[in-house]
């Protein structure tokens, strides 16, 4: 019996019949016009009926994941030898490496450089200064900012821009720890307790707090009305952090904005001191040499990757920098490649740390009768949008994502894959490839086939279609168990993961 429920049929057949009648009675010019309309990139069409299905699998992989790729070739990818006409695969790898050493990047997930600057003999600094700029007649005001610490610092004071009037209720400046969701430190400013002015900001001394490297938080101002900023003209804020802190503007709902430092007034500031100063000097002095030595590593990786491609011919190099934040781009390039080179019924995405039961997936795909707008996976529903950390979403404004299949693996029908390919140049890439797929496909209303056998975490069950987050040894063990007794999770005295 097929696992899949009978999916709701569309009006495709009816529409095809109408189109044929029109074509028979129309001139060549009308026929051309109808055909142009039918291939409009926003239209979903071509839903084949029941037949032996074909599948293309794209496996997301990093450039230097040589052992991971080989472990898949030696295990579950061997199944392709017994069914060459039904499925094929490729590893999706970024053509370009990030040539910035990991220690010199703002985050481990992108390819943006931290260029640490010389503090000289003065290790204390203001996050912002407030300067006169005659070209700025109407600056934009930023009440809240997100910060990320790239080297340990000590907070000594919290500040409020000096031009804000204090004749009304007290104004509070507070620093929040976004991971713990709690206030770290705060200061109140009032007409009777204005603080002392420094670099255009009023500062209040607070209990010193050490912010470690990697700390992510937000600086908030409350109690300020637009009327209280009327004196803030012909001035703007200047970032004085020497790149030791990354600053992002937040709007009133704490969504990141595109506001730039130039022509912007940040209402809050901090006065800080660099901690572990010897370590900072060493890191700054080593930045160039680290990048130079890392480029030699990348050169060796590129040579090894080229040999691997020549030997196996199963790697698709796509024109992106190979970092985590670019996974959505890699996925789009995969669907472009499938659309240009195959007429497969389905396209599947997985990762190189996954164990996949291809035989069962193919067997069940062969039972699908209506594969129009078909999306099969383990879906996250009402998933909260994170603003900080590895999965920080800086552009999607809603509080929850549309339904999306978790990243370990999922299958879409040909019409969806073709639609993604045709719209790839216009598709905005969000923080992850899984959430991006959910947002993109919410526009067309896919037929979700929710199946818990596509595991989202490392959880071994005998009937699992995909198991993620595995080491190379895990994959070999599951394969040997599968061959020996038909169960990847346990065989004889072996215990389940």
CSV table of N, CA and C in Angstrom, one decimal, residues 347-468:
chain,number,residue,atom,x,y,z
A,347,UNK,N,13.1,15.9,-7.5
A,347,UNK,CA,14.5,16.4,-7.1
A,347,UNK,C,14.5,16.3,-5.5
A,348,UNK,N,15.6,15.8,-5.0
A,348,UNK,CA,15.8,15.7,-3.6
A,348,UNK,C,17.0,16.4,-3.1
A,349,UNK,N,16.9,17.0,-1.9
A,349,UNK,CA,18.0,17.7,-1.3
A,349,UNK,C,18.3,17.0,0.0
A,350,UNK,N,19.6,16.7,0.3
A,350,UNK,CA,20.1,16.2,1.6
A,350,UNK,C,21.5,16.8,1.9
A,351,UNK,N,22.1,16.4,3.0
A,351,UNK,CA,23.4,16.8,3.4
A,351,UNK,C,24.4,15.7,3.4
A,352,UNK,N,25.7,16.0,3.5
A,352,UNK,CA,26.7,15.0,3.4
A,352,UNK,C,27.0,14.3,4.8
A,353,UNK,N,26.2,14.7,5.8
A,353,UNK,CA,26.3,14.0,7.1
A,353,UNK,C,25.0,13.1,7.4
A,354,UNK,N,24.4,12.7,6.3
A,354,UNK,CA,23.1,12.0,6.4
A,354,UNK,C,23.2,10.6,5.9
A,355,UNK,N,22.5,9.7,6.5
A,355,UNK,CA,22.3,8.3,6.0
A,355,UNK,C,20.9,8.3,5.4
A,356,UNK,N,20.8,7.8,4.1
A,356,UNK,CA,19.6,7.9,3.3
A,356,UNK,C,19.2,6.5,2.9
A,357,UNK,N,17.9,6.2,3.1
A,357,UNK,CA,17.3,4.9,2.6
A,357,UNK,C,16.8,5.2,1.2
A,358,UNK,N,17.6,5.2,0.2
A,358,UNK,CA,17.2,5.5,-1.2
A,358,UNK,C,16.2,4.5,-1.7
A,359,UNK,N,16.4,3.3,-1.5
A,359,UNK,CA,15.5,2.3,-2.0
A,359,UNK,C,14.1,2.5,-1.6
A,360,UNK,N,13.9,2.8,-0.3
A,360,UNK,CA,12.5,3.0,0.1
A,360,UNK,C,11.9,4.3,-0.4
A,361,UNK,N,12.8,5.3,-0.5
A,361,UNK,CA,12.3,6.6,-1.1
A,361,UNK,C,11.8,6.4,-2.5
A,362,UNK,N,12.7,5.7,-3.4
A,362,UNK,CA,12.3,5.4,-4.7
A,362,UNK,C,11.0,4.6,-4.8
A,363,UNK,N,11.0,3.5,-4.0
A,363,UNK,CA,9.8,2.6,-4.0
A,363,UNK,C,8.5,3.4,-3.7
A,364,UNK,N,8.6,4.3,-2.8
A,364,UNK,CA,7.3,5.0,-2.4
A,364,UNK,C,7.0,6.1,-3.5
A,365,UNK,N,8.1,6.7,-4.0
A,365,UNK,CA,7.8,7.7,-5.1
A,365,UNK,C,7.1,7.0,-6.3
A,366,UNK,N,7.4,5.8,-6.5
A,366,UNK,CA,6.8,5.1,-7.7
A,366,UNK,C,5.2,4.9,-7.5
A,367,UNK,N,4.8,5.1,-6.2
A,367,UNK,CA,3.3,5.0,-6.0
A,367,UNK,C,2.6,6.3,-6.1
A,368,UNK,N,3.3,7.4,-6.2
A,368,UNK,CA,2.7,8.7,-6.3
A,368,UNK,C,1.8,8.9,-7.5
A,369,UNK,N,0.5,9.1,-7.4
A,369,UNK,CA,-0.3,9.3,-8.6
A,369,UNK,C,-0.4,10.7,-9.0
A,370,UNK,N,-0.6,11.6,-8.1
A,370,UNK,CA,-0.7,13.0,-8.5
A,370,UNK,C,0.5,13.8,-7.9
A,371,UNK,N,1.5,14.0,-8.8
A,371,UNK,CA,2.7,14.6,-8.3
A,371,UNK,C,2.8,16.1,-8.6
A,372,UNK,N,1.7,16.7,-8.7
A,372,UNK,CA,1.7,18.2,-9.0
A,372,UNK,C,1.9,18.9,-7.7
A,373,UNK,N,2.8,19.8,-7.6
A,373,UNK,CA,3.2,20.6,-6.4
A,373,UNK,C,3.4,19.7,-5.2
A,374,UNK,N,4.1,18.6,-5.4
A,374,UNK,CA,4.3,17.6,-4.4
A,374,UNK,C,5.6,18.0,-3.6
A,375,UNK,N,5.5,18.0,-2.2
A,375,UNK,CA,6.6,18.3,-1.4
A,375,UNK,C,6.5,17.4,-0.2
A,376,UNK,N,7.5,16.5,-0.1
A,376,UNK,CA,7.6,15.4,0.8
A,376,UNK,C,8.7,15.6,1.8
A,377,UNK,N,8.4,15.7,3.1
A,377,UNK,CA,9.5,15.8,4.1
A,377,UNK,C,8.9,15.8,5.5
A,378,UNK,N,9.7,16.2,6.5
A,378,UNK,CA,9.3,16.4,7.9
A,378,UNK,C,9.2,17.9,8.1
A,379,UNK,N,8.0,18.4,8.3
A,379,UNK,CA,7.8,19.8,8.2
A,379,UNK,C,7.7,20.5,9.6
A,380,UNK,N,8.4,21.6,9.6
A,380,UNK,CA,8.3,22.5,10.8
A,380,UNK,C,7.1,23.5,10.6
A,381,UNK,N,6.2,23.5,11.6
A,381,UNK,CA,5.1,24.4,11.5
A,381,UNK,C,5.2,25.4,12.6
A,382,UNK,N,4.8,26.7,12.2
A,382,UNK,CA,4.8,27.8,13.2
A,382,UNK,C,6.2,27.9,13.9
A,383,UNK,N,7.2,27.8,13.1
A,383,UNK,CA,8.6,27.8,13.7
A,383,UNK,C,9.0,29.2,13.9
A,384,UNK,N,9.4,29.5,15.2
A,384,UNK,CA,9.8,30.9,15.6
A,384,UNK,C,11.0,31.4,14.8
A,385,UNK,N,11.0,32.6,14.4
A,385,UNK,CA,12.1,33.2,13.7
A,385,UNK,C,13.1,33.7,14.7
A,386,UNK,N,14.3,33.2,14.6
A,386,UNK,CA,15.4,33.6,15.5
A,386,UNK,C,16.1,34.8,14.9
A,387,UNK,N,16.6,35.7,15.8
A,387,UNK,CA,17.2,37.0,15.4
A,387,UNK,C,18.7,37.0,15.8
A,388,UNK,N,19.2,36.0,16.5
A,388,UNK,CA,20.6,35.9,16.9
A,388,UNK,C,21.1,34.5,16.8
A,389,UNK,N,22.4,34.4,16.7
A,389,UNK,CA,23.0,33.1,16.6
A,389,UNK,C,23.2,32.5,15.2
A,390,UNK,N,23.4,31.3,15.1
A,390,UNK,CA,23.7,30.6,13.8
A,390,UNK,C,22.5,30.8,12.9
A,391,UNK,N,21.3,30.7,13.4
A,391,UNK,CA,20.1,30.8,12.6
A,391,UNK,C,19.5,32.2,12.6
A,392,UNK,N,20.3,33.2,12.8
A,392,UNK,CA,19.8,34.6,12.9
A,392,UNK,C,19.2,35.0,11.6
A,393,UNK,N,17.9,35.4,11.6
A,393,UNK,CA,17.2,35.9,10.4
A,393,UNK,C,17.2,37.4,10.5
A,394,UNK,N,17.9,38.1,9.5
A,394,UNK,CA,18.0,39.5,9.5
A,394,UNK,C,17.0,40.2,8.6
A,395,UNK,N,16.3,39.5,7.7
A,395,UNK,CA,15.5,40.1,6.7
A,395,UNK,C,14.0,39.7,6.7
A,396,UNK,N,13.7,38.5,7.1
A,396,UNK,CA,12.3,38.0,7.1
A,396,UNK,C,11.6,38.7,8.3
A,397,UNK,N,10.5,39.4,8.1
A,397,UNK,CA,9.9,40.2,9.1
A,397,UNK,C,8.9,39.5,10.0
A,398,UNK,N,8.3,38.5,9.6
A,398,UNK,CA,7.3,37.8,10.4
A,398,UNK,C,8.0,37.2,11.6
A,399,UNK,N,7.2,36.8,12.6
A,399,UNK,CA,7.7,36.2,13.8
A,399,UNK,C,7.8,34.7,13.7
A,400,UNK,N,7.0,34.1,12.7
A,400,UNK,CA,7.1,32.7,12.5
A,400,UNK,C,7.3,32.4,11.0
A,401,UNK,N,8.0,31.3,10.6
A,401,UNK,CA,8.2,30.9,9.2
A,401,UNK,C,7.0,30.2,8.7
A,402,UNK,N,6.7,30.3,7.4
A,402,UNK,CA,5.8,29.4,6.8
A,402,UNK,C,6.3,27.9,6.9
A,403,UNK,N,5.5,27.0,6.8
A,403,UNK,CA,5.9,25.6,6.9
A,403,UNK,C,7.1,25.3,6.0
A,404,UNK,N,8.1,24.6,6.6
A,404,UNK,CA,9.2,24.2,5.8
A,404,UNK,C,9.7,22.8,6.2
A,405,UNK,N,10.3,22.1,5.3
A,405,UNK,CA,10.8,20.8,5.6
A,405,UNK,C,12.2,20.9,6.2
A,406,UNK,N,12.5,20.2,7.3
A,406,UNK,CA,13.8,20.3,7.9
A,406,UNK,C,14.9,19.9,7.0
A,407,UNK,N,16.1,20.5,7.2
A,407,UNK,CA,17.1,20.4,6.2
A,407,UNK,C,17.8,19.1,5.9
A,408,UNK,N,17.5,18.0,6.7
A,408,UNK,CA,18.1,16.8,6.5
A,408,UNK,C,17.8,16.1,5.2
A,409,UNK,N,16.6,16.4,4.7
A,409,UNK,CA,16.2,15.8,3.4
A,409,UNK,C,14.8,16.1,3.1
A,410,UNK,N,14.5,16.3,1.8
A,410,UNK,CA,13.1,16.4,1.3
A,410,UNK,C,13.1,16.3,-0.2
A,411,UNK,N,11.9,16.0,-0.7
A,411,UNK,CA,11.7,15.7,-2.1
A,411,UNK,C,10.6,16.7,-2.7
A,412,UNK,N,10.9,17.3,-3.8
A,412,UNK,CA,9.9,18.1,-4.5
A,412,UNK,C,9.7,17.5,-5.9
A,413,UNK,N,8.5,17.7,-6.4
A,413,UNK,CA,8.1,17.2,-7.8
A,413,UNK,C,8.8,18.1,-8.8
A,414,UNK,N,8.8,17.6,-10.1
A,414,UNK,CA,9.4,18.3,-11.2
A,414,UNK,C,8.9,19.7,-11.4
A,415,UNK,N,7.6,19.9,-11.3
A,415,UNK,CA,7.0,21.2,-11.5
A,415,UNK,C,7.5,22.2,-10.5
A,416,UNK,N,7.7,21.8,-9.2
A,416,UNK,CA,8.2,22.7,-8.2
A,416,UNK,C,9.7,23.0,-8.5
A,417,UNK,N,10.5,21.9,-8.8
A,417,UNK,CA,11.9,22.2,-9.1
A,417,UNK,C,12.1,23.1,-10.3
A,418,UNK,N,11.2,22.9,-11.3
A,418,UNK,CA,11.3,23.8,-12.5
A,418,UNK,C,10.9,25.2,-12.1
A,419,UNK,N,9.9,25.4,-11.3
A,419,UNK,CA,9.5,26.7,-10.8
A,419,UNK,C,10.6,27.4,-10.1
A,420,UNK,N,11.3,26.7,-9.2
A,420,UNK,CA,12.4,27.2,-8.4
A,420,UNK,C,13.5,27.7,-9.4
A,421,UNK,N,13.8,26.8,-10.4
A,421,UNK,CA,14.8,27.2,-11.3
A,421,UNK,C,14.5,28.4,-12.1
A,422,UNK,N,13.2,28.5,-12.6
A,422,UNK,CA,12.8,29.7,-13.4
A,422,UNK,C,12.8,31.0,-12.6
A,423,UNK,N,12.6,30.9,-11.3
A,423,UNK,CA,12.5,32.0,-10.5
A,423,UNK,C,13.8,32.3,-9.6
A,424,UNK,N,14.8,31.5,-9.9
A,424,UNK,CA,16.0,31.6,-9.0
A,424,UNK,C,16.7,32.9,-9.0
A,425,UNK,N,16.7,33.7,-10.1
A,425,UNK,CA,17.3,35.0,-10.1
A,425,UNK,C,16.5,36.0,-9.3
A,426,UNK,N,15.2,35.8,-9.1
A,426,UNK,CA,14.4,36.7,-8.3
A,426,UNK,C,14.1,36.2,-6.9
A,427,UNK,N,14.7,35.1,-6.5
A,427,UNK,CA,14.4,34.5,-5.2
A,427,UNK,C,15.4,35.1,-4.2
A,428,UNK,N,14.9,35.7,-3.1
A,428,UNK,CA,15.7,36.3,-2.1
A,428,UNK,C,16.2,35.1,-1.2
A,429,UNK,N,17.5,35.2,-0.8
A,429,UNK,CA,18.0,34.1,0.0
A,429,UNK,C,18.0,34.5,1.5
A,430,UNK,N,17.3,33.8,2.3
A,430,UNK,CA,17.2,34.0,3.7
A,430,UNK,C,18.3,33.2,4.4
A,431,UNK,N,18.2,33.1,5.8
A,431,UNK,CA,19.3,32.7,6.5
A,431,UNK,C,19.7,31.2,6.3
A,432,UNK,N,18.7,30.3,6.0
A,432,UNK,CA,19.0,28.9,5.8
A,432,UNK,C,18.3,28.4,4.5
A,433,UNK,N,18.8,27.3,4.0
A,433,UNK,CA,18.2,26.8,2.7
A,433,UNK,C,16.8,26.2,3.0
A,434,UNK,N,16.6,25.6,4.2
A,434,UNK,CA,15.3,25.0,4.6
A,434,UNK,C,14.2,26.1,4.8
A,435,UNK,N,14.5,27.1,5.6
A,435,UNK,CA,13.6,28.2,5.8
A,435,UNK,C,13.3,29.0,4.5
A,436,UNK,N,14.4,29.1,3.7
A,436,UNK,CA,14.2,29.8,2.4
A,436,UNK,C,13.2,29.1,1.5
A,437,UNK,N,13.3,27.7,1.5
A,437,UNK,CA,12.4,26.9,0.6
A,437,UNK,C,11.0,27.1,1.1
A,438,UNK,N,10.8,27.2,2.4
A,438,UNK,CA,9.4,27.4,3.0
A,438,UNK,C,8.8,28.7,2.5
A,439,UNK,N,9.7,29.7,2.6
A,439,UNK,CA,9.2,31.1,2.2
A,439,UNK,C,8.9,31.1,0.7
A,440,UNK,N,9.8,30.6,-0.1
A,440,UNK,CA,9.7,30.6,-1.6
A,440,UNK,C,8.4,29.9,-2.0
A,441,UNK,N,8.2,28.6,-1.5
A,441,UNK,CA,7.1,27.8,-1.9
A,441,UNK,C,5.8,28.2,-1.3
A,442,UNK,N,5.8,29.0,-0.3
A,442,UNK,CA,4.5,29.4,0.3
A,442,UNK,C,3.7,30.3,-0.8
A,443,UNK,N,4.5,30.8,-1.8
A,443,UNK,CA,3.8,31.6,-2.8
A,443,UNK,C,3.0,30.7,-3.8
A,444,UNK,N,3.2,29.4,-3.8
A,444,UNK,CA,2.5,28.6,-4.8
A,444,UNK,C,1.6,27.5,-4.2
A,445,UNK,N,1.6,27.5,-2.8
A,445,UNK,CA,0.7,26.5,-2.1
A,445,UNK,C,1.0,25.1,-2.5
A,446,UNK,N,2.2,24.5,-2.1
A,446,UNK,CA,2.5,23.2,-2.4
A,446,UNK,C,1.6,22.2,-1.6
A,447,UNK,N,1.6,20.9,-2.1
A,447,UNK,CA,0.9,19.9,-1.4
A,447,UNK,C,1.9,19.2,-0.4
A,448,UNK,N,1.8,19.6,0.8
A,448,UNK,CA,2.7,19.1,1.8
A,448,UNK,C,2.4,17.7,2.2
A,449,UNK,N,3.4,16.8,2.1
A,449,UNK,CA,3.3,15.4,2.6
A,449,UNK,C,4.2,15.3,3.8
A,450,UNK,N,3.6,15.4,5.0
A,450,UNK,CA,4.4,15.4,6.2
A,450,UNK,C,4.7,14.0,6.7
A,451,UNK,N,6.0,13.7,6.9
A,451,UNK,CA,6.4,12.4,7.2
A,451,UNK,C,7.5,12.4,8.2
A,452,UNK,N,7.3,11.9,9.4
A,452,UNK,CA,8.3,11.9,10.4
A,452,UNK,C,9.5,11.0,10.2
A,453,UNK,N,9.4,10.2,9.2
A,453,UNK,CA,10.5,9.3,8.9
A,453,UNK,C,11.7,10.1,8.4
A,454,UNK,N,11.5,11.3,7.9
A,454,UNK,CA,12.6,12.2,7.5
A,454,UNK,C,13.1,12.8,8.8
A,455,UNK,N,14.1,12.2,9.5
A,455,UNK,CA,14.5,12.7,10.8
A,455,UNK,C,15.2,14.1,10.7
A,456,UNK,N,14.8,14.9,11.7
A,456,UNK,CA,15.4,16.2,11.7
A,456,UNK,C,16.6,16.3,12.6
A,457,UNK,N,16.8,15.4,13.6
A,457,UNK,CA,17.9,15.3,14.4
A,457,UNK,C,18.5,13.9,14.4
A,458,UNK,N,19.7,13.7,15.0
A,458,UNK,CA,20.3,12.4,15.1
A,458,UNK,C,19.5,11.5,16.0
A,459,UNK,N,18.6,10.7,15.3
A,459,UNK,CA,17.7,9.8,16.0
A,459,UNK,C,17.5,8.6,15.1
A,460,UNK,N,18.1,7.5,15.5
A,460,UNK,CA,18.1,6.3,14.6
A,460,UNK,C,16.8,5.5,14.9
A,461,UNK,N,16.0,5.3,13.8
A,461,UNK,CA,14.9,4.4,13.8
A,461,UNK,C,14.9,3.5,12.6
A,462,UNK,N,14.5,2.3,12.7
A,462,UNK,CA,14.7,1.3,11.7
A,462,UNK,C,14.0,1.7,10.4
A,463,UNK,N,12.9,2.5,10.4
A,463,UNK,CA,12.2,2.8,9.2
A,463,UNK,C,12.5,4.2,8.7
A,464,UNK,N,13.6,4.9,9.3
A,464,UNK,CA,13.9,6.2,8.9
A,464,UNK,C,14.3,6.3,7.5
A,465,UNK,N,13.9,7.4,6.8
A,465,UNK,CA,14.3,7.6,5.4
A,465,UNK,C,15.6,8.4,5.4
A,466,UNK,N,15.8,9.3,6.3
A,466,UNK,CA,17.0,10.1,6.4
A,466,UNK,C,17.3,10.2,7.9
A,467,UNK,N,18.6,10.0,8.2
A,467,UNK,CA,19.1,10.3,9.6
A,467,UNK,C,20.3,11.3,9.5
A,468,UNK,N,20.2,12.5,10.1
A,468,UNK,CA,21.2,13.5,9.9
A,468,UNK,C,22.2,13.6,11.1
